[in-house]
Amino acid sequence: MSEPGLPPTLCRTCHHRRDIVSGTGSRFVLCELSLTDSRFAKYPPQPLFRCAGYQAAATQVEENE
């Protein structure tokens, strides 16, 4: 489950992740928890291996059932 340009990171399978692509093609991972909770970075440094707000994305949960 490798994604081009994204190192192995917990964010890859997180429900709160939103991909942002700039006009120049740069990719960023936006943590949507940061919009309501200041404990979380808007653009967390990658790779991320531990996060108090991590919640598996629905597609990830379905794959494991």
Backbone as a chain_set.jsonl record, in Angstrom:
{"seq": "MSEPGLPPTLCRTCHHRRDIVSGTGSRFVLCELSLTDSRFAKYPPQPLFRCAGYQAAATQVEENE", "coords": {"N": [[0.829, -1.181, 0.0], [1.722, 1.343, -0.974], [2.275, 4.792, -1.52], [3.087, 7.09, -3.986], [5.543, 9.532, -3.262], [4.865, 9.742, -0.571], [6.185, 8.966, 2.46], [6.535, 5.913, 4.461], [4.095, 6.111, 6.846], [1.964, 6.83, 9.653], [-0.114, 8.492, 9.063], [-0.985, 7.806, 6.536], [-3.061, 5.924, 6.679], [-5.013, 7.15, 8.141], [-8.127, 8.422, 9.265], [-8.454, 11.155, 9.532], [-6.885, 12.413, 7.699], [-6.158, 14.549, 4.95], [-5.329, 15.014, 1.654], [-3.349, 17.51, 0.199], [-2.61, 19.267, -2.677], [-0.378, 21.404, -4.11], [-0.291, 24.245, -6.364], [2.047, 23.933, -7.753], [2.442, 21.267, -7.725], [3.425, 20.069, -5.43], [2.997, 17.847, -2.669], [1.074, 17.661, 0.31], [0.221, 16.6, 3.622], [-2.659, 17.165, 5.261], [-3.829, 17.487, 8.518], [-6.95, 17.05, 9.611], [-7.865, 17.211, 12.2], [-6.533, 19.308, 13.28], [-8.012, 21.525, 12.711], [-9.915, 21.832, 14.65], [-8.698, 21.27, 17.045], [-6.037, 22.388, 18.794], [-3.849, 20.886, 19.591], [-2.901, 19.364, 17.556], [-0.816, 19.36, 14.711], [-1.205, 21.34, 11.784], [-0.038, 20.607, 9.341], [1.438, 17.854, 9.755], [4.797, 16.828, 10.516], [6.42, 14.547, 8.387], [7.894, 11.285, 8.301], [5.189, 10.062, 10.384], [4.808, 8.257, 13.315], [3.411, 7.838, 15.615], [0.414, 8.918, 17.118], [-1.922, 10.696, 18.998], [-4.432, 11.259, 18.062], [-5.0, 9.469, 16.077], [-7.104, 7.641, 13.94], [-8.305, 4.877, 12.365], [-8.937, 4.865, 8.891], [-12.09, 4.379, 7.236], [-11.942, 2.656, 4.986], [-9.62, 1.27, 5.565], [-10.346, -0.14, 7.873], [-12.354, -1.803, 6.83], [-10.806, -3.415, 5.108], [-9.451, -4.971, 6.941], [-11.344, -6.615, 8.057]], "CA": [[0.0, 0.0, 0.0], [2.649, 2.459, -1.068], [1.799, 5.932, -2.287], [4.222, 7.882, -4.458], [5.781, 10.801, -2.584], [4.498, 9.721, 0.848], [6.971, 7.937, 3.145], [5.736, 5.093, 5.376], [3.63, 6.99, 7.913], [0.661, 6.521, 10.231], [-1.102, 9.354, 8.399], [-1.458, 7.167, 5.308], [-4.298, 5.172, 6.917], [-5.809, 7.876, 9.138], [-9.408, 9.011, 8.881], [-8.371, 12.621, 9.602], [-5.949, 12.882, 6.677], [-6.64, 15.077, 3.677], [-4.203, 15.347, 0.79], [-3.354, 18.829, -0.407], [-1.64, 19.38, -3.762], [-0.199, 22.822, -4.44], [-0.293, 24.578, -7.785], [3.306, 23.474, -8.354], [2.478, 19.808, -7.672], [3.905, 19.571, -4.14], [1.951, 17.187, -1.879], [1.119, 17.847, 1.753], [-0.805, 15.879, 4.37], [-3.351, 18.043, 6.2], [-4.537, 16.801, 9.606], [-8.198, 17.779, 9.834], [-8.041, 17.44, 13.638], [-5.942, 20.616, 13.6], [-9.013, 22.564, 12.498], [-10.729, 21.969, 15.865], [-7.908, 20.945, 18.233], [-4.708, 22.976, 18.619], [-2.781, 19.932, 19.916], [-2.462, 18.692, 16.34], [-0.224, 20.225, 13.69], [-1.979, 21.396, 10.543], [0.719, 19.768, 8.409], [2.385, 17.137, 10.618], [6.039, 16.406, 9.861], [6.367, 13.153, 7.961], [6.843, 10.328, 8.65], [4.62, 10.101, 11.725], [4.643, 6.864, 13.754], [2.557, 7.804, 16.803], [-0.456, 10.089, 17.159], [-3.044, 10.522, 19.924], [-5.694, 11.43, 17.347], [-5.131, 8.509, 14.98], [-8.316, 6.831, 13.805], [-8.196, 4.179, 11.085], [-9.92, 5.246, 7.874], [-13.11, 3.347, 7.021], [-11.475, 1.67, 4.022], [-8.623, 0.46, 6.246], [-11.072, -1.027, 8.777], [-13.009, -2.797, 5.995], [-9.803, -4.342, 4.604], [-9.016, -5.857, 8.015], [-12.446, -7.461, 8.531]], "C": [[0.876, 1.248, 0.0], [2.06, 3.559, -1.94], [3.007, 6.745, -2.716], [4.343, 9.206, -3.696], [5.429, 10.821, -1.113], [5.279, 8.606, 1.532], [6.06, 7.072, 4.019], [5.373, 5.934, 6.596], [2.255, 6.566, 8.396], [-0.44, 7.313, 9.532], [-1.723, 8.685, 7.173], [-2.811, 6.487, 5.501], [-5.235, 5.872, 7.9], [-7.062, 8.511, 8.528], [-9.324, 10.537, 8.772], [-7.447, 13.226, 8.561], [-6.702, 13.448, 5.478], [-5.413, 15.474, 2.869], [-4.406, 16.716, 0.172], [-2.263, 18.828, -1.48], [-1.578, 20.845, -4.168], [-0.253, 23.017, -5.953], [0.964, 24.123, -8.501], [3.458, 21.959, -8.288], [3.034, 19.231, -6.381], [2.735, 18.97, -3.367], [2.179, 17.419, -0.401], [0.002, 17.024, 2.38], [-1.382, 16.846, 5.403], [-4.041, 17.177, 7.243], [-5.787, 17.61, 9.917], [-8.514, 17.965, 11.32], [-7.515, 18.821, 14.028], [-6.947, 21.755, 13.447], [-9.847, 22.826, 13.749], [-9.947, 21.741, 17.155], [-6.464, 21.405, 18.029], [-3.557, 22.04, 19.001], [-2.189, 19.283, 18.666], [-1.951, 19.698, 15.323], [-1.065, 20.191, 12.423], [-1.341, 20.503, 9.481], [1.779, 19.026, 9.216], [3.643, 16.73, 9.854], [5.963, 14.912, 9.554], [7.758, 12.549, 7.991], [6.419, 10.456, 10.107], [4.322, 8.662, 12.145], [3.748, 6.717, 14.975], [1.722, 9.077, 16.836], [-1.653, 9.801, 18.051], [-4.39, 10.618, 19.215], [-5.929, 10.416, 16.241], [-6.435, 7.733, 15.058], [-8.249, 6.2, 12.414], [-9.305, 4.627, 10.138], [-10.873, 4.082, 7.641], [-12.633, 2.279, 6.046], [-10.436, 0.75, 4.644], [-9.315, -0.549, 7.159], [-11.723, -2.146, 7.971], [-12.037, -3.829, 5.468], [-9.411, -5.359, 5.663], [-10.117, -6.778, 8.499], [-12.499, -8.758, 7.767]], "O": [[0.766, 2.098, 0.884], [1.431, 3.291, -2.963], [3.865, 7.057, -1.891], [3.352, 9.911, -3.51], [5.671, 11.829, -0.449], [5.072, 7.43, 1.23], [4.925, 7.462, 4.29], [6.259, 6.415, 7.302], [1.469, 6.005, 7.632], [-1.573, 6.844, 9.426], [-2.866, 8.975, 6.82], [-3.628, 6.474, 4.58], [-6.152, 5.248, 8.434], [-7.036, 9.057, 7.425], [-10.06, 11.139, 7.99], [-7.249, 14.441, 8.547], [-7.726, 12.916, 5.05], [-4.551, 16.2, 3.365], [-5.488, 17.042, -0.315], [-1.127, 18.433, -1.216], [-2.59, 21.45, -4.522], [-0.259, 22.05, -6.715], [0.957, 23.944, -9.719], [4.468, 21.414, -8.733], [3.11, 18.01, -6.246], [1.624, 19.499, -3.396], [3.309, 17.382, 0.086], [-1.03, 16.779, 1.756], [-0.677, 17.292, 6.308], [-4.759, 16.239, 6.897], [-5.698, 18.727, 10.426], [-9.351, 18.799, 11.665], [-7.992, 19.428, 14.987], [-6.746, 22.836, 14.0], [-10.42, 23.905, 13.902], [-10.466, 21.988, 18.244], [-5.753, 20.865, 17.181], [-2.398, 22.373, 18.756], [-1.098, 18.717, 18.716], [-2.56, 20.744, 15.097], [-1.576, 19.14, 12.035], [-2.03, 19.737, 8.808], [2.903, 19.511, 9.35], [3.569, 16.337, 8.69], [5.496, 14.12, 10.373], [8.728, 13.259, 7.725], [7.192, 10.903, 10.955], [3.657, 7.928, 11.414], [3.365, 5.604, 15.335], [2.234, 10.174, 16.613], [-2.324, 8.782, 17.885], [-5.389, 10.107, 19.721], [-6.937, 10.486, 15.539], [-6.815, 7.234, 16.117], [-8.149, 6.904, 11.41], [-10.463, 4.752, 10.535], [-10.498, 2.925, 7.829], [-12.898, 1.097, 6.264], [-10.369, -0.428, 4.294], [-8.903, -1.708, 7.209], [-11.659, -3.31, 8.367], [-12.383, -5.007, 5.381], [-9.072, -6.494, 5.329], [-9.839, -7.667, 9.303], [-13.362, -9.595, 8.03]]}, "num_chains": 1, "name": "protein.A"}
